[in-house]
Amino acid sequence: MSYNLLKGKKGIIFGALDQSSIAWKAAEKAHEEGAEFILSNAPIAMRMGAINELAEKTNSEIIPADATSVEDLEKLVAAAKEKFGGIDFILHSIGMSPNIRKKIPYEDLNYRFFNQSIDVSALSFHKVMHVAHKMDALNEHASILALSYIAAQRVFPDYTDMSQAKAMLESIARSFGGVLAKSKKVRVNTISQSPTLTTAGKGIEGFKEFFKFADDMSPLGNASSEDCANYIVMMFSDLTRSVTMQNLMHDGGFSASGITSEIIEQIKLDNK
């Protein structure tokens, strides 16, 4: 059911790789709620994904951009300004760790790869906002979101340097959120999502086992990518104009749970 929550709103959605990605679901939901947007991803990611299918479904233009490149972002934002006049929302759903891909343990990180993780997964968020702000592309009361994970605050095996990247991402949201709130009442937030069965998530060693653990530790179970898309739409809408500089937990209660009955029962079974 559509409520036209985003009717008349224009934006940019980064990171829709395939049908399992949260950005893909968010684009579908935003379109359903009346939004128009440009889809963007790094050229190499676009060759791997199926973004043309999403563009056709949502009647959207695709503009490739490397989010680590200020020059690419300037071209993208200029195109968005020409097409829409101004930007009402931006979704940053970008993350990558060569150390994780190559299964390099945290205590033996490749530091060149580490810098790449930070640049792609966190500094790109600063660059997106820097360019949009510098080019005066943001409309009043615009909403900017990035997707994060609770590993920014807690230790999870095999998430390695992405924990630092997500911590920086959340810090950037707070710091730039303070700037943009003063200039045009723009909101900047991060959403800390449950582990989700995306292409990126599946690439983390032990992800299937952790997904089950997180589901058992969450009173409501893991939040799905579809539910996250609904949350994103709400945050893009005018219903949340006073919410900014927050890391918003969307995890079925995982972050507030000490232990659940499901975990206790599993421990009992293991001890038999």
PDB file of C-alpha atoms in Angstrom:
ATOM      1  CA  MET A   1       0.000   0.000   0.000  1.00  0.00           C
ATOM      2  CA  SER A   2       1.305   3.441  -0.937  1.00  0.00           C
ATOM      3  CA  TYR A   3       0.829   6.530   1.244  1.00  0.00           C
ATOM      4  CA  ASN A   4       2.539   8.995  -1.145  1.00  0.00           C
ATOM      5  CA  LEU A   5       5.019   9.825   1.620  1.00  0.00           C
ATOM      6  CA  LEU A   6       7.632  10.924  -0.904  1.00  0.00           C
ATOM      7  CA  LYS A   7       5.393  12.487  -3.536  1.00  0.00           C
ATOM      8  CA  GLY A   8       7.306  15.262  -5.299  1.00  0.00           C
ATOM      9  CA  LYS A   9      10.628  14.430  -3.647  1.00  0.00           C
ATOM     10  CA  LYS A  10      13.802  13.988  -5.701  1.00  0.00           C
ATOM     11  CA  GLY A  11      17.003  12.247  -4.706  1.00  0.00           C
ATOM     12  CA  ILE A  12      20.035  10.069  -5.337  1.00  0.00           C
ATOM     13  CA  ILE A  13      20.360   6.435  -4.294  1.00  0.00           C
ATOM     14  CA  PHE A  14      23.870   4.964  -4.134  1.00  0.00           C
ATOM     15  CA  GLY A  15      24.650   1.267  -3.970  1.00  0.00           C
ATOM     16  CA  ALA A  16      21.783  -0.698  -5.542  1.00  0.00           C
ATOM     17  CA  LEU A  17      23.716  -3.743  -6.756  1.00  0.00           C
ATOM     18  CA  ASP A  18      21.116  -6.479  -7.096  1.00  0.00           C
ATOM     19  CA  GLN A  19      17.699  -7.520  -5.785  1.00  0.00           C
ATOM     20  CA  SER A  20      19.137  -8.618  -2.427  1.00  0.00           C
ATOM     21  CA  SER A  21      20.624  -5.186  -1.638  1.00  0.00           C
ATOM     22  CA  ILE A  22      18.934  -2.804   0.772  1.00  0.00           C
ATOM     23  CA  ALA A  23      19.442   0.109  -1.637  1.00  0.00           C
ATOM     24  CA  TRP A  24      17.521  -1.843  -4.291  1.00  0.00           C
ATOM     25  CA  LYS A  25      14.610  -2.418  -1.908  1.00  0.00           C
ATOM     26  CA  ALA A  26      14.731   1.229  -0.821  1.00  0.00           C
ATOM     27  CA  ALA A  27      14.585   2.377  -4.440  1.00  0.00           C
ATOM     28  CA  GLU A  28      11.541   0.210  -5.097  1.00  0.00           C
ATOM     29  CA  LYS A  29       9.795   1.505  -1.984  1.00  0.00           C
ATOM     30  CA  ALA A  30      10.725   5.154  -2.660  1.00  0.00           C
ATOM     31  CA  HIS A  31       9.337   4.837  -6.183  1.00  0.00           C
ATOM     32  CA  GLU A  32       6.164   3.288  -4.791  1.00  0.00           C
ATOM     33  CA  GLU A  33       5.820   6.265  -2.440  1.00  0.00           C
ATOM     34  CA  GLY A  34       6.086   8.797  -5.261  1.00  0.00           C
ATOM     35  CA  ALA A  35       9.793   9.717  -5.316  1.00  0.00           C
ATOM     36  CA  GLU A  36      11.956  10.347  -8.352  1.00  0.00           C
ATOM     37  CA  PHE A  37      15.663   9.628  -8.161  1.00  0.00           C
ATOM     38  CA  ILE A  38      18.933   8.956  -9.898  1.00  0.00           C
ATOM     39  CA  LEU A  39      20.578   5.576  -9.323  1.00  0.00           C
ATOM     40  CA  SER A  40      24.342   5.597  -8.941  1.00  0.00           C
ATOM     41  CA  ASN A  41      27.096   3.099  -8.279  1.00  0.00           C
ATOM     42  CA  ALA A  42      30.754   2.633  -9.081  1.00  0.00           C
ATOM     43  CA  PRO A  43      31.268   1.573 -12.728  1.00  0.00           C
ATOM     44  CA  ILE A  44      32.803  -1.771 -11.695  1.00  0.00           C
ATOM     45  CA  ALA A  45      29.873  -2.512  -9.351  1.00  0.00           C
ATOM     46  CA  MET A  46      27.405  -1.659 -12.106  1.00  0.00           C
ATOM     47  CA  ARG A  47      28.985  -4.234 -14.384  1.00  0.00           C
ATOM     48  CA  MET A  48      28.490  -6.847 -11.641  1.00  0.00           C
ATOM     49  CA  GLY A  49      24.902  -5.926 -10.821  1.00  0.00           C
ATOM     50  CA  ALA A  50      21.536  -5.671 -12.539  1.00  0.00           C
ATOM     51  CA  ILE A  51      20.859  -1.980 -12.061  1.00  0.00           C
ATOM     52  CA  ASN A  52      19.314  -1.537 -15.525  1.00  0.00           C
ATOM     53  CA  GLU A  53      16.421  -3.719 -14.416  1.00  0.00           C
ATOM     54  CA  LEU A  54      15.826  -1.509 -11.378  1.00  0.00           C
ATOM     55  CA  ALA A  55      16.093   1.676 -13.449  1.00  0.00           C
ATOM     56  CA  GLU A  56      13.437   0.422 -15.839  1.00  0.00           C
ATOM     57  CA  LYS A  57      11.160  -0.637 -13.008  1.00  0.00           C
ATOM     58  CA  THR A  58      11.439   2.718 -11.195  1.00  0.00           C
ATOM     59  CA  ASN A  59      11.690   4.916 -14.321  1.00  0.00           C
ATOM     60  CA  SER A  60      15.058   6.200 -13.093  1.00  0.00           C
ATOM     61  CA  GLU A  61      18.185   7.495 -14.751  1.00  0.00           C
ATOM     62  CA  ILE A  62      21.501   5.742 -14.065  1.00  0.00           C
ATOM     63  CA  ILE A  63      24.622   7.869 -13.617  1.00  0.00           C
ATOM     64  CA  PRO A  64      27.810   5.942 -12.786  1.00  0.00           C
ATOM     65  CA  ALA A  65      30.048   7.567 -10.172  1.00  0.00           C
ATOM     66  CA  ASP A  66      32.949   6.469  -8.033  1.00  0.00           C
ATOM     67  CA  ALA A  67      31.893   7.858  -4.646  1.00  0.00           C
ATOM     68  CA  THR A  68      35.550   8.183  -3.618  1.00  0.00           C
ATOM     69  CA  SER A  69      36.107  10.642  -6.491  1.00  0.00           C
ATOM     70  CA  VAL A  70      35.082  14.250  -5.856  1.00  0.00           C
ATOM     71  CA  GLU A  71      35.214  14.868  -9.612  1.00  0.00           C
ATOM     72  CA  ASP A  72      32.748  12.038 -10.298  1.00  0.00           C
ATOM     73  CA  LEU A  73      30.468  13.262  -7.522  1.00  0.00           C
ATOM     74  CA  GLU A  74      30.516  16.806  -8.870  1.00  0.00           C
ATOM     75  CA  LYS A  75      29.342  15.522 -12.261  1.00  0.00           C
ATOM     76  CA  LEU A  76      26.626  13.443 -10.602  1.00  0.00           C
ATOM     77  CA  VAL A  77      25.329  16.280  -8.420  1.00  0.00           C
ATOM     78  CA  ALA A  78      25.418  18.702 -11.354  1.00  0.00           C
ATOM     79  CA  ALA A  79      23.278  16.266 -13.346  1.00  0.00           C
ATOM     80  CA  ALA A  80      20.869  15.909 -10.411  1.00  0.00           C
ATOM     81  CA  LYS A  81      20.549  19.701 -10.114  1.00  0.00           C
ATOM     82  CA  GLU A  82      19.874  20.012 -13.828  1.00  0.00           C
ATOM     83  CA  LYS A  83      17.297  17.230 -13.738  1.00  0.00           C
ATOM     84  CA  PHE A  84      15.530  18.016 -10.450  1.00  0.00           C
ATOM     85  CA  GLY A  85      16.490  21.551  -9.494  1.00  0.00           C
ATOM     86  CA  GLY A  86      17.421  20.388  -5.999  1.00  0.00           C
ATOM     87  CA  ILE A  87      17.892  17.240  -3.932  1.00  0.00           C
ATOM     88  CA  ASP A  88      15.497  16.132  -1.177  1.00  0.00           C
ATOM     89  CA  PHE A  89      17.174  12.870  -0.150  1.00  0.00           C
ATOM     90  CA  ILE A  90      20.366  10.848  -0.517  1.00  0.00           C
ATOM     91  CA  LEU A  91      20.945   7.209   0.420  1.00  0.00           C
ATOM     92  CA  HIS A  92      24.559   6.091   0.917  1.00  0.00           C
ATOM     93  CA  SER A  93      24.615   2.291   0.809  1.00  0.00           C
ATOM     94  CA  ILE A  94      28.292   1.787   0.033  1.00  0.00           C
ATOM     95  CA  GLY A  95      30.775  -0.472   1.765  1.00  0.00           C
ATOM     96  CA  MET A  96      33.768  -2.588   0.818  1.00  0.00           C
ATOM     97  CA  SER A  97      36.749  -4.172   2.563  1.00  0.00           C
ATOM     98  CA  PRO A  98      39.557  -5.809   0.564  1.00  0.00           C
ATOM     99  CA  ASN A  99      40.858  -7.248   3.846  1.00  0.00           C
ATOM    100  CA  ILE A 100      37.578  -9.094   4.387  1.00  0.00           C
ATOM    101  CA  ARG A 101      37.392 -10.211   0.766  1.00  0.00           C
ATOM    102  CA  LYS A 102      40.865 -11.676   1.019  1.00  0.00           C
ATOM    103  CA  LYS A 103      40.166 -13.151   4.484  1.00  0.00           C
ATOM    104  CA  ILE A 104      43.061 -11.279   6.107  1.00  0.00           C
ATOM    105  CA  PRO A 105      42.801 -11.457   9.944  1.00  0.00           C
ATOM    106  CA  TYR A 106      42.425  -8.240  11.906  1.00  0.00           C
ATOM    107  CA  GLU A 107      45.781  -8.564  13.667  1.00  0.00           C
ATOM    108  CA  ASP A 108      47.565  -8.748  10.304  1.00  0.00           C
ATOM    109  CA  LEU A 109      45.685  -6.144   8.260  1.00  0.00           C
ATOM    110  CA  ASN A 110      47.039  -4.907   4.971  1.00  0.00           C
ATOM    111  CA  TYR A 111      47.119  -1.153   5.646  1.00  0.00           C
ATOM    112  CA  ARG A 112      46.721  -0.156   2.010  1.00  0.00           C
ATOM    113  CA  PHE A 113      43.557  -2.237   1.945  1.00  0.00           C
ATOM    114  CA  PHE A 114      42.536  -0.685   5.275  1.00  0.00           C
ATOM    115  CA  ASN A 115      42.773   2.803   3.759  1.00  0.00           C
ATOM    116  CA  GLN A 116      40.653   1.622   0.838  1.00  0.00           C
ATOM    117  CA  SER A 117      38.017   0.296   3.257  1.00  0.00           C
ATOM    118  CA  ILE A 118      37.873   3.661   5.028  1.00  0.00           C
ATOM    119  CA  ASP A 119      37.803   5.653   1.770  1.00  0.00           C
ATOM    120  CA  VAL A 120      35.033   3.608   0.148  1.00  0.00           C
ATOM    121  CA  SER A 121      32.908   2.869   3.222  1.00  0.00           C
ATOM    122  CA  ALA A 122      33.200   6.096   5.241  1.00  0.00           C
ATOM    123  CA  LEU A 123      35.056   9.001   3.626  1.00  0.00           C
ATOM    124  CA  SER A 124      32.849   8.665   0.552  1.00  0.00           C
ATOM    125  CA  PHE A 125      29.916   9.718   2.755  1.00  0.00           C
ATOM    126  CA  HIS A 126      31.761  12.917   3.685  1.00  0.00           C
ATOM    127  CA  LYS A 127      32.605  13.529   0.026  1.00  0.00           C
ATOM    128  CA  VAL A 128      28.975  13.103  -1.050  1.00  0.00           C
ATOM    129  CA  MET A 129      27.788  15.669   1.498  1.00  0.00           C
ATOM    130  CA  HIS A 130      30.742  17.984   0.843  1.00  0.00           C
ATOM    131  CA  VAL A 131      29.934  18.130  -2.880  1.00  0.00           C
ATOM    132  CA  ALA A 132      26.167  18.495  -2.403  1.00  0.00           C
ATOM    133  CA  HIS A 133      26.718  21.282   0.139  1.00  0.00           C
ATOM    134  CA  LYS A 134      29.397  23.079  -1.891  1.00  0.00           C
ATOM    135  CA  MET A 135      27.225  23.009  -5.017  1.00  0.00           C
ATOM    136  CA  ASP A 136      24.170  24.220  -3.069  1.00  0.00           C
ATOM    137  CA  ALA A 137      22.220  21.197  -4.315  1.00  0.00           C
ATOM    138  CA  LEU A 138      20.298  20.328  -1.145  1.00  0.00           C
ATOM    139  CA  ASN A 139      16.753  21.554  -0.644  1.00  0.00           C
ATOM    140  CA  GLU A 140      15.580  22.732   2.760  1.00  0.00           C
ATOM    141  CA  HIS A 141      14.648  19.847   5.062  1.00  0.00           C
ATOM    142  CA  ALA A 142      16.468  17.335   2.869  1.00  0.00           C
ATOM    143  CA  SER A 143      17.286  13.971   4.453  1.00  0.00           C
ATOM    144  CA  ILE A 144      20.596  12.128   4.076  1.00  0.00           C
ATOM    145  CA  LEU A 145      21.066   8.547   5.252  1.00  0.00           C
ATOM    146  CA  ALA A 146      23.889   6.011   5.387  1.00  0.00           C
ATOM    147  CA  LEU A 147      23.667   2.351   6.329  1.00  0.00           C
ATOM    148  CA  SER A 148      25.758   1.221   9.291  1.00  0.00           C
ATOM    149  CA  TYR A 149      26.116  -1.797  11.571  1.00  0.00           C
ATOM    150  CA  ILE A 150      26.435  -2.383  15.318  1.00  0.00           C
ATOM    151  CA  ALA A 151      30.037  -3.544  14.854  1.00  0.00           C
ATOM    152  CA  ALA A 152      30.846   0.178  15.020  1.00  0.00           C
ATOM    153  CA  GLN A 153      30.274  -0.163  18.799  1.00  0.00           C
ATOM    154  CA  ARG A 154      30.878  -3.856  19.490  1.00  0.00           C
ATOM    155  CA  VAL A 155      33.404  -6.500  18.509  1.00  0.00           C
ATOM    156  CA  PHE A 156      32.340  -9.121  15.969  1.00  0.00           C
ATOM    157  CA  PRO A 157      34.756 -11.730  14.600  1.00  0.00           C
ATOM    158  CA  ASP A 158      35.521 -11.494  10.896  1.00  0.00           C
ATOM    159  CA  TYR A 159      34.087  -7.958  10.506  1.00  0.00           C
ATOM    160  CA  THR A 160      37.682  -6.678  10.971  1.00  0.00           C
ATOM    161  CA  ASP A 161      38.409  -3.210   9.545  1.00  0.00           C
ATOM    162  CA  MET A 162      34.798  -2.571   8.551  1.00  0.00           C
ATOM    163  CA  SER A 163      34.169  -1.951  12.262  1.00  0.00           C
ATOM    164  CA  GLN A 164      36.430   1.112  12.087  1.00  0.00           C
ATOM    165  CA  ALA A 165      34.862   2.179   8.786  1.00  0.00           C
ATOM    166  CA  LYS A 166      31.354   2.069  10.252  1.00  0.00           C
ATOM    167  CA  ALA A 167      32.468   3.937  13.389  1.00  0.00           C
ATOM    168  CA  MET A 168      33.898   6.687  11.183  1.00  0.00           C
ATOM    169  CA  LEU A 169      30.744   6.701   9.050  1.00  0.00           C
ATOM    170  CA  GLU A 170      28.594   7.354  12.129  1.00  0.00           C
ATOM    171  CA  SER A 171      30.948  10.067  13.362  1.00  0.00           C
ATOM    172  CA  ILE A 172      30.848  11.815   9.991  1.00  0.00           C
ATOM    173  CA  ALA A 173      27.041  11.756  10.097  1.00  0.00           C
ATOM    174  CA  ARG A 174      27.057  13.533  13.451  1.00  0.00           C
ATOM    175  CA  SER A 175      29.664  16.126  12.504  1.00  0.00           C
ATOM    176  CA  PHE A 176      28.299  16.968   9.054  1.00  0.00           C
ATOM    177  CA  GLY A 177      24.769  16.744  10.425  1.00  0.00           C
ATOM    178  CA  GLY A 178      25.553  19.668  12.704  1.00  0.00           C
ATOM    179  CA  VAL A 179      26.758  21.738   9.753  1.00  0.00           C
ATOM    180  CA  LEU A 180      23.858  20.957   7.417  1.00  0.00           C
ATOM    181  CA  ALA A 181      21.197  21.430  10.090  1.00  0.00           C
ATOM    182  CA  LYS A 182      22.322  25.033  10.511  1.00  0.00           C
ATOM    183  CA  SER A 183      22.534  25.827   6.811  1.00  0.00           C
ATOM    184  CA  LYS A 184      19.279  24.389   5.432  1.00  0.00           C
ATOM    185  CA  LYS A 185      17.716  22.286   8.201  1.00  0.00           C
ATOM    186  CA  VAL A 186      19.057  19.186   6.459  1.00  0.00           C
ATOM    187  CA  ARG A 187      18.953  15.940   8.442  1.00  0.00           C
ATOM    188  CA  VAL A 188      21.834  13.457   8.471  1.00  0.00           C
ATOM    189  CA  ASN A 189      21.465  10.050  10.114  1.00  0.00           C
ATOM    190  CA  THR A 190      22.776   6.507   9.978  1.00  0.00           C
ATOM    191  CA  ILE A 191      20.677   3.353  10.242  1.00  0.00           C
ATOM    192  CA  SER A 192      22.279   0.428  12.067  1.00  0.00           C
ATOM    193  CA  GLN A 193      20.631  -2.522  10.362  1.00  0.00           C
ATOM    194  CA  SER A 194      20.383  -6.179  11.393  1.00  0.00           C
ATOM    195  CA  PRO A 195      22.683  -8.585   9.568  1.00  0.00           C
ATOM    196  CA  THR A 196      21.008  -8.925   6.205  1.00  0.00           C
ATOM    197  CA  LEU A 197      21.308 -11.549   3.488  1.00  0.00           C
ATOM    198  CA  THR A 198      22.823  -9.241   0.881  1.00  0.00           C
ATOM    199  CA  THR A 199      25.600 -10.009  -1.602  1.00  0.00           C
ATOM    200  CA  ALA A 200      28.049  -8.063   0.580  1.00  0.00           C
ATOM    201  CA  GLY A 201      26.908  -9.736   3.807  1.00  0.00           C
ATOM    202  CA  LYS A 202      27.244 -13.218   2.382  1.00  0.00           C
ATOM    203  CA  GLY A 203      30.901 -12.477   1.634  1.00  0.00           C
ATOM    204  CA  ILE A 204      31.772 -12.316   5.348  1.00  0.00           C
ATOM    205  CA  GLU A 205      33.113 -15.571   6.776  1.00  0.00           C
ATOM    206  CA  GLY A 206      30.723 -17.209   9.255  1.00  0.00           C
ATOM    207  CA  PHE A 207      27.890 -14.909   8.208  1.00  0.00           C
ATOM    208  CA  LYS A 208      25.249 -17.642   7.995  1.00  0.00           C
ATOM    209  CA  GLU A 209      25.930 -18.759  11.581  1.00  0.00           C
ATOM    210  CA  PHE A 210      25.958 -15.191  12.888  1.00  0.00           C
ATOM    211  CA  PHE A 211      22.732 -14.390  11.049  1.00  0.00           C
ATOM    212  CA  LYS A 212      21.043 -17.218  12.975  1.00  0.00           C
ATOM    213  CA  PHE A 213      22.563 -16.060  16.289  1.00  0.00           C
ATOM    214  CA  ALA A 214      21.422 -12.465  15.729  1.00  0.00           C
ATOM    215  CA  ASP A 215      17.943 -13.669  14.848  1.00  0.00           C
ATOM    216  CA  ASP A 216      17.766 -15.634  18.124  1.00  0.00           C
ATOM    217  CA  MET A 217      19.139 -12.651  20.089  1.00  0.00           C
ATOM    218  CA  SER A 218      16.568 -10.235  18.665  1.00  0.00           C
ATOM    219  CA  PRO A 219      13.125 -10.324  20.320  1.00  0.00           C
ATOM    220  CA  LEU A 220      11.525  -9.343  17.005  1.00  0.00           C
ATOM    221  CA  GLY A 221      13.983 -11.342  14.931  1.00  0.00           C
ATOM    222  CA  ASN A 222      16.337  -9.809  12.391  1.00  0.00           C
ATOM    223  CA  ALA A 223      14.924  -6.808  10.567  1.00  0.00           C
ATOM    224  CA  SER A 224      14.506  -7.642   6.887  1.00  0.00           C
ATOM    225  CA  SER A 225      15.787  -5.572   3.981  1.00  0.00           C
ATOM    226  CA  GLU A 226      12.152  -4.790   3.110  1.00  0.00           C
ATOM    227  CA  ASP A 227      11.535  -3.419   6.606  1.00  0.00           C
ATOM    228  CA  CYS A 228      14.736  -1.387   6.368  1.00  0.00           C
ATOM    229  CA  ALA A 229      13.491   0.068   3.076  1.00  0.00           C
ATOM    230  CA  ASN A 230      10.284   1.124   4.833  1.00  0.00           C
ATOM    231  CA  TYR A 231      12.322   2.767   7.592  1.00  0.00           C
ATOM    232  CA  ILE A 232      14.420   4.595   5.008  1.00  0.00           C
ATOM    233  CA  VAL A 233      11.281   5.937   3.339  1.00  0.00           C
ATOM    234  CA  MET A 234      10.006   7.198   6.695  1.00  0.00           C
ATOM    235  CA  MET A 235      13.327   8.943   7.315  1.00  0.00           C
ATOM    236  CA  PHE A 236      13.189  10.556   3.879  1.00  0.00           C
ATOM    237  CA  SER A 237       9.647  11.781   4.511  1.00  0.00           C
ATOM    238  CA  ASP A 238       8.488  14.983   6.215  1.00  0.00           C
ATOM    239  CA  LEU A 239       7.389  12.915   9.234  1.00  0.00           C
ATOM    240  CA  THR A 240      10.929  12.948  10.667  1.00  0.00           C
ATOM    241  CA  ARG A 241      12.008  16.564  10.177  1.00  0.00           C
ATOM    242  CA  SER A 242      13.389  16.859  13.711  1.00  0.00           C
ATOM    243  CA  VAL A 243      15.493  13.688  13.681  1.00  0.00           C
ATOM    244  CA  THR A 244      19.157  14.289  12.912  1.00  0.00           C
ATOM    245  CA  MET A 245      22.708  13.306  13.911  1.00  0.00           C
ATOM    246  CA  GLN A 246      21.445   9.946  15.189  1.00  0.00           C
ATOM    247  CA  ASN A 247      22.543   6.357  14.745  1.00  0.00           C
ATOM    248  CA  LEU A 248      19.160   4.667  14.534  1.00  0.00           C
ATOM    249  CA  MET A 249      18.991   1.015  15.553  1.00  0.00           C
ATOM    250  CA  HIS A 250      16.874  -1.075  13.193  1.00  0.00           C
ATOM    251  CA  ASP A 251      17.692  -4.532  14.496  1.00  0.00           C
ATOM    252  CA  GLY A 252      14.652  -6.202  16.048  1.00  0.00           C
ATOM    253  CA  GLY A 253      15.886  -5.349  19.539  1.00  0.00           C
ATOM    254  CA  PHE A 254      19.313  -6.999  19.197  1.00  0.00           C
ATOM    255  CA  SER A 255      21.196  -3.940  20.477  1.00  0.00           C
ATOM    256  CA  ALA A 256      19.152  -3.822  23.712  1.00  0.00           C
ATOM    257  CA  SER A 257      19.135  -7.543  24.486  1.00  0.00           C
ATOM    258  CA  GLY A 258      21.408  -9.239  27.019  1.00  0.00           C
ATOM    259  CA  ILE A 259      20.230 -12.776  26.321  1.00  0.00           C
ATOM    260  CA  THR A 260      17.012 -14.332  25.039  1.00  0.00           C
ATOM    261  CA  SER A 261      15.135 -17.501  25.809  1.00  0.00           C
ATOM    262  CA  GLU A 262      16.147 -18.941  22.441  1.00  0.00           C
ATOM    263  CA  ILE A 263      19.829 -18.575  23.302  1.00  0.00           C
ATOM    264  CA  ILE A 264      19.284 -20.080  26.770  1.00  0.00           C
ATOM    265  CA  GLU A 265      17.516 -23.099  25.251  1.00  0.00           C
ATOM    266  CA  GLN A 266      20.364 -23.567  22.780  1.00  0.00           C
ATOM    267  CA  ILE A 267      22.910 -23.478  25.624  1.00  0.00           C
ATOM    268  CA  LYS A 268      20.892 -26.106  27.486  1.00  0.00           C
ATOM    269  CA  LEU A 269      20.901 -28.331  24.418  1.00  0.00           C
ATOM    270  CA  ASP A 270      24.643 -27.867  23.959  1.00  0.00           C
ATOM    271  CA  ASN A 271      25.273 -28.838  27.588  1.00  0.00           C
ATOM    272  CA  LYS A 272      23.332 -32.082  27.431  1.00  0.00           C
TER     273      LYS A 272
END
